[in-house]
Coordinates of C-alpha atoms and ligand atoms in Angstrom, one line a residue:
M29 CA 208.8 85.5 81.5
K30 CA 207.1 88.0 83.6
I31 CA 203.5 87.0 84.3
L32 CA 200.7 89.0 85.8
V33 CA 197.8 87.1 87.6
I34 CA 194.6 89.1 87.9
G35 CA 192.5 88.3 91.0
S36 CA 192.8 88.1 94.8
G37 CA 191.5 84.8 96.2
G38 CA 192.7 81.4 97.2
R39 CA 192.4 80.3 93.5
E40 CA 194.8 83.0 92.5
H41 CA 197.2 82.0 95.3
A42 CA 197.2 78.5 93.9
I43 CA 197.8 79.8 90.4
V44 CA 200.6 81.9 91.6
R45 CA 202.2 79.1 93.5
K46 CA 202.1 76.7 90.6
L47 CA 203.4 79.3 88.1
K48 CA 206.2 80.0 90.6
E49 CA 207.5 76.3 90.1
S50 CA 208.1 76.9 86.5
P51 CA 211.7 77.5 85.3
K52 CA 210.1 79.8 82.5
V53 CA 208.9 82.2 85.0
E54 CA 211.3 85.1 86.0
K55 CA 208.9 87.3 87.9
L56 CA 205.3 87.0 89.1
Y57 CA 202.9 90.0 89.6
C58 CA 199.4 89.8 91.1
A59 CA 196.7 92.5 91.0
P60 CA 195.4 93.2 93.4
G61 CA 196.5 90.0 95.3
N62 CA 196.3 89.5 99.0
G63 CA 198.5 89.1 102.1
G64 CA 199.4 85.5 101.4
I65 CA 200.0 86.0 97.8
S66 CA 202.4 88.9 98.6
Q67 CA 204.7 86.2 100.0
D68 CA 204.9 84.5 96.5
A69 CA 204.4 87.4 93.9
E70 CA 204.7 91.1 93.9
C71 CA 201.2 92.4 94.6
V72 CA 200.1 95.7 92.9
P73 CA 197.0 97.5 94.1
V74 CA 195.1 97.6 90.7
N75 CA 191.4 96.6 90.9
A76 CA 190.8 93.5 88.9
M77 CA 188.1 95.3 86.8
D78 CA 190.4 98.3 85.9
K79 CA 191.4 97.6 82.3
D80 CA 193.5 100.9 81.8
G81 CA 195.2 100.2 85.2
M82 CA 196.2 96.8 84.1
L83 CA 197.5 98.0 80.7
N84 CA 199.6 100.6 82.4
L85 CA 200.9 98.0 84.9
V86 CA 201.8 95.6 82.1
R87 CA 203.7 98.3 80.1
E88 CA 205.4 99.8 83.1
R89 CA 206.8 96.5 84.3
N90 CA 207.3 95.0 80.9
I91 CA 205.0 92.0 81.7
D92 CA 204.9 89.4 78.9
F93 CA 201.7 87.5 79.7
V94 CA 198.5 88.1 81.7
F95 CA 196.4 85.3 83.4
V96 CA 192.9 86.5 84.1
A97 CA 191.4 84.4 86.8
P98 CA 188.0 85.8 88.0
D99 CA 184.7 85.8 86.1
D100 CA 183.9 89.5 86.3
P101 CA 186.9 90.8 84.4
L102 CA 186.6 88.0 81.8
A103 CA 183.0 88.9 81.3
A104 CA 183.8 92.6 81.1
G105 CA 186.3 92.0 78.3
M106 CA 189.6 92.2 80.0
V107 CA 191.1 89.7 77.6
D108 CA 189.7 91.5 74.6
F109 CA 191.1 94.8 75.8
L110 CA 194.7 93.4 76.6
E111 CA 194.9 91.4 73.5
A112 CA 193.9 94.3 71.3
A113 CA 197.0 96.0 72.9
G114 CA 199.1 93.1 71.8
I115 CA 199.3 91.4 75.1
P116 CA 198.9 87.6 75.2
C117 CA 196.5 86.4 77.9
F118 CA 195.1 83.2 79.4
G119 CA 191.4 83.4 79.6
P120 CA 188.4 83.6 77.2
N121 CA 187.3 86.8 75.5
A122 CA 184.0 88.4 76.6
R123 CA 181.8 86.6 74.0
A124 CA 183.2 83.1 74.9
A125 CA 183.0 84.1 78.6
E126 CA 179.2 84.4 78.2
I127 CA 179.1 80.7 78.6
E128 CA 179.2 81.6 82.4
S129 CA 178.0 85.2 82.4
S130 CA 174.7 84.4 80.6
K131 CA 172.9 81.3 81.8
V132 CA 170.3 81.8 79.0
F133 CA 173.0 81.7 76.3
A134 CA 174.6 78.6 77.9
K135 CA 171.2 76.8 78.2
N136 CA 170.2 77.7 74.6
M137 CA 173.5 76.6 73.3
M138 CA 173.2 73.3 75.1
K139 CA 169.8 72.7 73.7
Q140 CA 170.7 73.6 70.2
H141 CA 173.7 71.3 70.2
G142 CA 172.2 68.4 72.1
I143 CA 174.4 68.8 75.2
P144 CA 172.6 67.0 78.1
T145 CA 171.4 69.4 80.7
A146 CA 168.2 70.1 82.8
E147 CA 164.9 70.8 80.9
Y148 CA 164.2 74.5 81.1
Q149 CA 162.4 77.7 79.9
V150 CA 163.5 81.3 79.7
F151 CA 161.3 84.2 81.0
H152 CA 161.4 88.0 81.2
S153 CA 158.2 88.4 83.2
A154 CA 157.5 87.1 86.7
E155 CA 153.9 86.5 85.7
K156 CA 154.6 84.2 82.8
A157 CA 157.3 82.4 84.8
L158 CA 154.9 81.8 87.6
A159 CA 152.1 80.6 85.3
Y160 CA 154.6 78.1 83.9
V161 CA 155.7 77.0 87.6
R162 CA 152.0 76.6 88.5
D163 CA 151.1 74.7 85.3
R164 CA 154.1 72.4 85.8
Q165 CA 153.3 71.7 89.6
K166 CA 156.6 69.9 90.2
Y167 CA 158.7 71.0 93.1
P168 CA 161.4 71.6 94.0
V169 CA 161.9 73.9 90.9
V170 CA 165.2 75.7 90.1
I171 CA 165.3 79.4 89.3
K172 CA 168.4 81.0 87.9
A173 CA 169.1 84.6 87.3
D174 CA 170.7 85.0 83.8
G175 CA 173.8 86.9 84.7
L176 CA 176.6 86.9 87.3
A177 CA 175.3 87.2 90.9
L178 CA 178.3 86.5 93.1
G179 CA 177.3 82.8 93.2
K180 CA 173.9 83.5 94.7
G181 CA 171.8 83.6 91.6
V182 CA 170.6 80.0 91.8
I183 CA 167.4 79.4 94.0
I184 CA 165.9 76.1 94.6
A185 CA 162.3 76.8 95.4
G186 CA 160.5 74.1 97.4
N187 CA 157.0 75.2 96.8
E188 CA 154.8 77.6 94.8
Q189 CA 155.2 80.5 97.4
E190 CA 158.9 80.2 97.4
A191 CA 158.9 80.3 93.6
E192 CA 156.7 83.3 93.5
D193 CA 158.8 85.3 96.0
T194 CA 162.0 84.3 94.2
L195 CA 160.6 85.4 90.7
H196 CA 159.4 88.7 92.1
A197 CA 162.6 89.4 93.9
I198 CA 164.7 88.8 90.7
L199 CA 162.5 90.0 87.9
E200 CA 160.6 92.8 89.6
D201 CA 162.6 94.0 92.6
K202 CA 165.9 93.4 90.7
K203 CA 167.6 91.7 93.6
F204 CA 170.6 90.9 91.3
G205 CA 170.4 94.1 89.2
D206 CA 170.5 93.7 85.3
S207 CA 171.8 90.1 86.0
G208 CA 168.1 89.3 86.6
N209 CA 166.5 90.8 83.5
Q210 CA 165.8 87.2 82.5
V211 CA 165.5 84.0 84.4
V212 CA 165.9 80.4 83.6
V213 CA 163.3 78.1 85.3
E214 CA 164.6 74.5 85.2
E215 CA 163.9 71.0 86.3
F216 CA 165.5 69.9 89.6
L217 CA 168.0 67.1 89.0
T218 CA 169.5 64.7 91.5
G219 CA 172.7 62.9 91.8
P220 CA 176.2 63.5 93.0
E221 CA 177.9 66.6 91.6
V222 CA 181.3 66.5 90.0
S223 CA 183.5 69.5 89.1
V224 CA 185.8 69.0 86.0
L225 CA 188.2 71.8 84.8
A226 CA 189.6 71.5 81.4
F227 CA 192.3 73.3 79.4
T228 CA 191.2 74.2 75.9
D229 CA 192.6 76.3 73.2
G230 CA 189.4 76.0 71.1
K231 CA 190.9 73.1 69.2
T232 CA 192.0 70.6 71.7
L233 CA 190.6 70.0 75.1
V234 CA 192.4 68.4 78.0
P235 CA 190.4 67.6 81.1
M236 CA 192.2 68.1 84.4
V237 CA 191.7 65.6 87.3
S238 CA 188.1 65.9 88.8
S239 CA 187.2 67.3 92.2
M240 CA 184.2 67.7 94.5
D241 CA 183.1 71.0 96.0
H242 CA 181.2 71.5 99.4
K243 CA 179.0 74.4 98.6
R244 CA 176.8 74.7 101.8
A245 CA 178.1 76.6 104.8
Y246 CA 177.6 73.8 107.4
D247 CA 178.3 70.2 108.0
G248 CA 176.0 67.6 106.5
D249 CA 175.3 70.1 103.5
K250 CA 173.2 72.3 105.8
G251 CA 173.0 76.1 105.5
L252 CA 173.4 78.6 102.7
N253 CA 175.3 78.1 99.6
T254 CA 178.8 79.6 99.7
G255 CA 181.5 80.0 97.2
G256 CA 182.8 76.6 98.5
M257 CA 183.9 75.4 102.0
G258 CA 186.3 72.7 100.8
T259 CA 187.2 70.4 98.0
V260 CA 188.7 67.1 97.4
S261 CA 190.4 65.6 94.3
P262 CA 189.8 63.1 92.7
N263 CA 185.9 62.7 92.9
P264 CA 185.0 59.0 93.3
F265 CA 181.7 59.5 91.4
Y266 CA 183.7 60.5 88.3
T267 CA 184.6 57.0 87.1
E268 CA 186.5 56.1 84.0
E269 CA 183.2 55.4 82.2
V270 CA 181.6 58.5 83.4
A271 CA 184.7 60.4 82.2
A272 CA 184.6 58.8 78.7
E273 CA 180.8 59.6 78.5
C274 CA 181.5 63.2 79.5
M275 CA 184.3 63.6 77.0
E276 CA 182.0 62.4 74.2
Q277 CA 178.7 63.9 75.1
I278 CA 179.6 67.0 76.9
F279 CA 183.2 68.3 76.7
L280 CA 183.9 68.0 72.9
P281 CA 180.5 69.0 71.9
T282 CA 180.8 72.1 74.0
V283 CA 184.1 73.1 72.3
N284 CA 182.5 72.4 68.9
A285 CA 179.3 74.4 69.8
M286 CA 181.3 77.4 71.0
N287 CA 183.2 77.4 67.6
A288 CA 180.1 77.0 65.7
E289 CA 178.6 79.9 67.6
E290 CA 181.9 81.9 66.6
R291 CA 182.8 82.1 70.3
K292 CA 186.0 80.1 70.3
F293 CA 186.8 79.4 74.0
K294 CA 190.4 79.6 75.2
G295 CA 191.3 79.2 78.7
C296 CA 189.9 77.0 81.4
L297 CA 186.4 75.6 80.9
Y298 CA 184.7 74.5 84.1
F299 CA 182.0 71.9 83.8
G300 CA 179.7 71.7 86.8
L301 CA 178.2 68.2 86.3
M302 CA 175.5 66.2 87.9
I303 CA 175.7 62.4 87.6
T304 CA 172.0 61.8 87.3
P305 CA 170.2 58.5 86.9
D306 CA 170.0 59.3 83.1
G307 CA 173.7 60.0 82.8
P308 CA 175.9 63.0 83.4
K309 CA 174.2 66.5 82.8
V310 CA 175.6 70.0 82.8
I311 CA 174.4 72.0 85.9
E312 CA 176.6 75.1 85.0
Y313 CA 179.6 76.2 83.1
N314 CA 182.1 78.5 84.3
S315 CA 184.7 80.3 82.1
R316 CA 187.5 80.1 84.6
F317 CA 189.2 78.0 87.2
G318 CA 186.9 77.0 90.2
D319 CA 187.5 78.2 93.6
P320 CA 188.4 76.2 95.8
E321 CA 188.6 73.4 93.0
T322 CA 191.8 75.0 91.8
Q323 CA 193.4 74.5 95.2
V324 CA 193.1 70.7 95.0
V325 CA 193.6 70.3 91.2
L326 CA 196.8 72.4 90.5
P327 CA 198.9 70.8 93.4
R328 CA 198.5 67.5 91.4
L329 CA 199.7 69.0 88.2
Q330 CA 203.2 67.7 87.2
T331 CA 203.6 69.4 83.9
D332 CA 205.0 72.9 83.8
F333 CA 201.9 75.1 84.3
A334 CA 203.4 78.2 82.4
E335 CA 204.1 75.9 79.4
I336 CA 200.5 74.9 79.4
V337 CA 199.0 78.3 79.7
C338 CA 201.2 79.7 77.0
A339 CA 200.3 76.7 74.7
V340 CA 196.6 77.5 75.3
A341 CA 197.0 81.1 74.4
E342 CA 199.1 80.1 71.2
E343 CA 196.6 77.4 70.3
R344 CA 199.1 74.6 70.4
L345 CA 197.8 72.6 73.4
S346 CA 197.9 69.4 71.3
E347 CA 201.7 69.6 71.5
I348 CA 201.7 69.3 75.3
S349 CA 201.4 66.1 77.3
V350 CA 199.7 67.1 80.7
E351 CA 200.6 64.8 83.6
W352 CA 199.1 64.3 87.0
S353 CA 200.1 63.0 90.4
P354 CA 198.0 60.0 91.4
K355 CA 198.0 61.3 95.0
P356 CA 194.6 62.7 96.3
C357 CA 194.5 66.3 97.5
A358 CA 192.1 68.0 100.1
C359 CA 191.4 71.6 100.9
V360 CA 189.6 72.8 104.0
V361 CA 188.4 76.3 104.0
M362 CA 188.6 78.6 107.1
A363 CA 185.9 81.2 106.8
S364 CA 185.0 84.4 108.8
G365 CA 182.2 84.0 111.4
G366 CA 178.9 84.9 109.7
Y367 CA 180.0 84.0 106.1
P368 CA 178.2 83.9 103.6
G369 CA 176.2 86.6 105.4
S370 CA 178.0 89.7 106.8
Y371 CA 181.3 89.1 108.8
P372 CA 183.9 91.1 110.5
K373 CA 187.3 91.9 108.9
G374 CA 190.8 92.7 110.4
L375 CA 190.9 89.9 112.9
E376 CA 194.4 88.7 113.7
I377 CA 195.2 85.2 112.5
H378 CA 197.3 83.1 114.8
G379 CA 199.4 80.1 114.1
L380 CA 200.9 81.1 110.7
D381 CA 204.6 81.4 110.2
E382 CA 206.2 84.6 108.7
N383 CA 205.3 83.4 105.2
G384 CA 201.6 82.7 106.1
Q385 CA 202.2 79.0 106.1
V386 CA 202.0 76.1 108.6
E387 CA 204.0 72.9 108.6
G388 CA 202.4 69.8 107.1
A389 CA 200.1 71.6 104.6
T390 CA 200.0 74.4 102.0
V391 CA 198.0 77.5 103.1
Y392 CA 196.3 79.2 100.1
H393 CA 195.3 82.7 101.3
A394 CA 191.8 83.6 100.1
G395 CA 190.9 86.8 102.1
T396 CA 194.0 88.1 104.2
K397 CA 196.1 91.2 104.5
C398 CA 199.5 91.8 106.0
E399 CA 199.9 94.5 108.6
G400 CA 203.5 94.5 109.8
D401 CA 204.4 90.9 110.5
K402 CA 200.9 90.0 111.2
F403 CA 198.2 88.3 109.0
L404 CA 194.6 89.7 109.4
T405 CA 191.4 88.4 108.0
N406 CA 190.0 90.4 105.0
G407 CA 187.2 88.4 103.4
G408 CA 184.5 85.8 103.8
R409 CA 186.7 82.8 102.9
V410 CA 190.1 83.5 104.6
L411 CA 192.4 80.5 104.1
G412 CA 192.2 77.1 102.2
I413 CA 194.4 74.6 104.1
T414 CA 195.6 72.0 101.5
A415 CA 197.4 68.7 101.7
M416 CA 198.0 65.7 99.5
G417 CA 198.3 62.1 100.8
D418 CA 198.8 58.6 99.7
T419 CA 195.1 58.2 100.3
L420 CA 192.3 60.6 100.5
Q421 CA 192.0 59.9 104.2
Q422 CA 195.7 60.8 104.7
A423 CA 195.3 64.1 102.7
L424 CA 192.4 65.0 104.9
D425 CA 194.3 64.1 108.1
H426 CA 197.2 66.3 107.1
A427 CA 194.8 69.2 106.2
Y428 CA 192.8 69.0 109.4
A429 CA 195.9 68.6 111.5
A430 CA 197.2 71.9 110.0
V431 CA 193.8 73.6 110.5
E432 CA 194.1 72.8 114.3
K433 CA 197.3 75.0 114.3
I434 CA 195.5 78.1 113.0
S435 CA 193.0 80.3 114.7
F436 CA 191.1 83.6 114.5
E437 CA 188.1 84.8 116.3
G438 CA 184.9 83.2 115.1
A439 CA 186.5 80.9 112.5
M440 CA 184.1 78.7 110.6
V441 CA 185.3 75.3 109.3
R442 CA 183.4 72.2 108.1
K443 CA 184.4 69.1 109.8
D444 CA 183.1 66.8 107.1
I445 CA 185.0 67.8 104.0
G446 CA 185.7 64.6 102.0
K447 CA 183.3 62.5 104.0
R448 CA 180.9 61.8 101.2
A449 CA 183.9 61.1 98.8
L450 CA 185.4 58.6 101.4
E451 CA 182.0 56.8 101.8
A452 CA 181.6 56.6 98.1
G453 CA 185.2 55.3 97.7
K454 CA 184.4 52.6 100.1
L455 CA 181.3 51.4 98.2
K456 CA 183.5 50.4 95.3
Ligands
AMP22 P1 175.5 77.3 90.6 O1 175.5 78.6 91.2 O2 175.0 77.3 89.1 O3 176.8 76.5 90.8 O4 174.4 76.4 91.3 C1 174.5 76.2 92.7 C2 174.1 74.9 93.1 O5 172.6 74.7 92.9 C3 174.7 73.8 92.3 O6 175.9 73.3 92.7 C4 173.6 72.6 92.5 O7 173.9 72.0 93.7 C5 172.3 73.4 92.6 N1 171.6 73.3 91.3 C6 171.8 74.1 90.2 N2 170.9 73.7 89.2 C7 170.3 72.6 89.7 C8 169.3 71.7 89.0 N3 168.8 71.9 87.9 N4 169.0 70.6 89.8 C9 169.4 70.5 91.1 N5 170.3 71.3 91.7 C10 170.8 72.3 91.0
LIG23 N1 183.5 76.5 93.5 C1 182.6 76.9 92.6 C2 183.0 77.9 91.7 O1 184.2 78.3 91.5 O2 182.1 78.4 90.9

């Protein structure tokens, strides 16, 4: 098979690497890809949102299957467009992708189908939203822009003033454009967070191994929210009992709810969960693989990935037995100085070999480009240094030892990836 992966981050590099292991795969393309991905797939400079460009590419190169990885092209109907042209894809159509691209839709669906999530109200007007917040008098309160907002659309307001400023910024000043035409105002939940990715073809749902993201920029969960500064898998808070509860109360009800809404979901459904004192609740859904969750989940996959994604597209996932390595995996992100704010690009990365790798770990490239025989920084998150081990501690040791070998000016690395997971593991 010739497979095209759409996207350009660390997640896409991990997807490409895993597909490359499959004997079914004859040739891999990635559009637009990045410097590191170009070592594993032929990268073609077509923008991830360019539907006609992708169709031309597929036709020109006789590509058999397209894997749409990022949220924006899914929400914009890339899968609808390619499937209408007869090209099989991995990923949901636009209506199903609304589970991520409209928080209002996702919340209303959960409420209607009894799926546990935070209490909430939807507002179009800042005035009404603020009246509700004032009336409630419970802080912090969580305010979410309805649509996609580059991972920045969730604001946790600690007091009335912050809530007022946030509501004005989103609903009146249109800080997130049309993504902020409506907001969800919801109850603040507490508890450890767990990410669970699941394969589903709309009939069968197969959860992958769990993971834990580290969203804040600095050690000790300080600083701004980022796309994710590191991940570990498995997540010790996701016990077998919690997993069983999630399957029964969240995962299967979500698949059924999407079918009932005539939005059959096919692809990877991402459950962002919080294990609250009242049990697991949904914090968010994503309609795709997480980044950098994918970088710790896919290395543990032992079943042919290309077989699985084809089975999902053909709605025969029930025929496949999906196997995992018991070994833990850790990913430490090296980000540009200044991220998630503004940051420089084009800095030389030292310490990588000619394939963009280092010994003792796998380096997934997130924001890099090649120039001659050099790798240069080209994004906020630059590299995800990933390793497996017999224990989580060993996986982290391998990953951090590899991080030591790599450098670029201003590089930001959290030193405490996996710390919370290690501590929780010890408690048991
Ligand atoms: P999201 O962009 O939806 O992933 O949200 C970003 C982060 O905000 C989540 O990972 C949580 O840490 C936090 N968050 C979102 N909703 C809530 C909530 N209802 N209560 C507490 N924290 C939340
Ligand atoms: N790491 C969180 C996400 O992919 O949305």
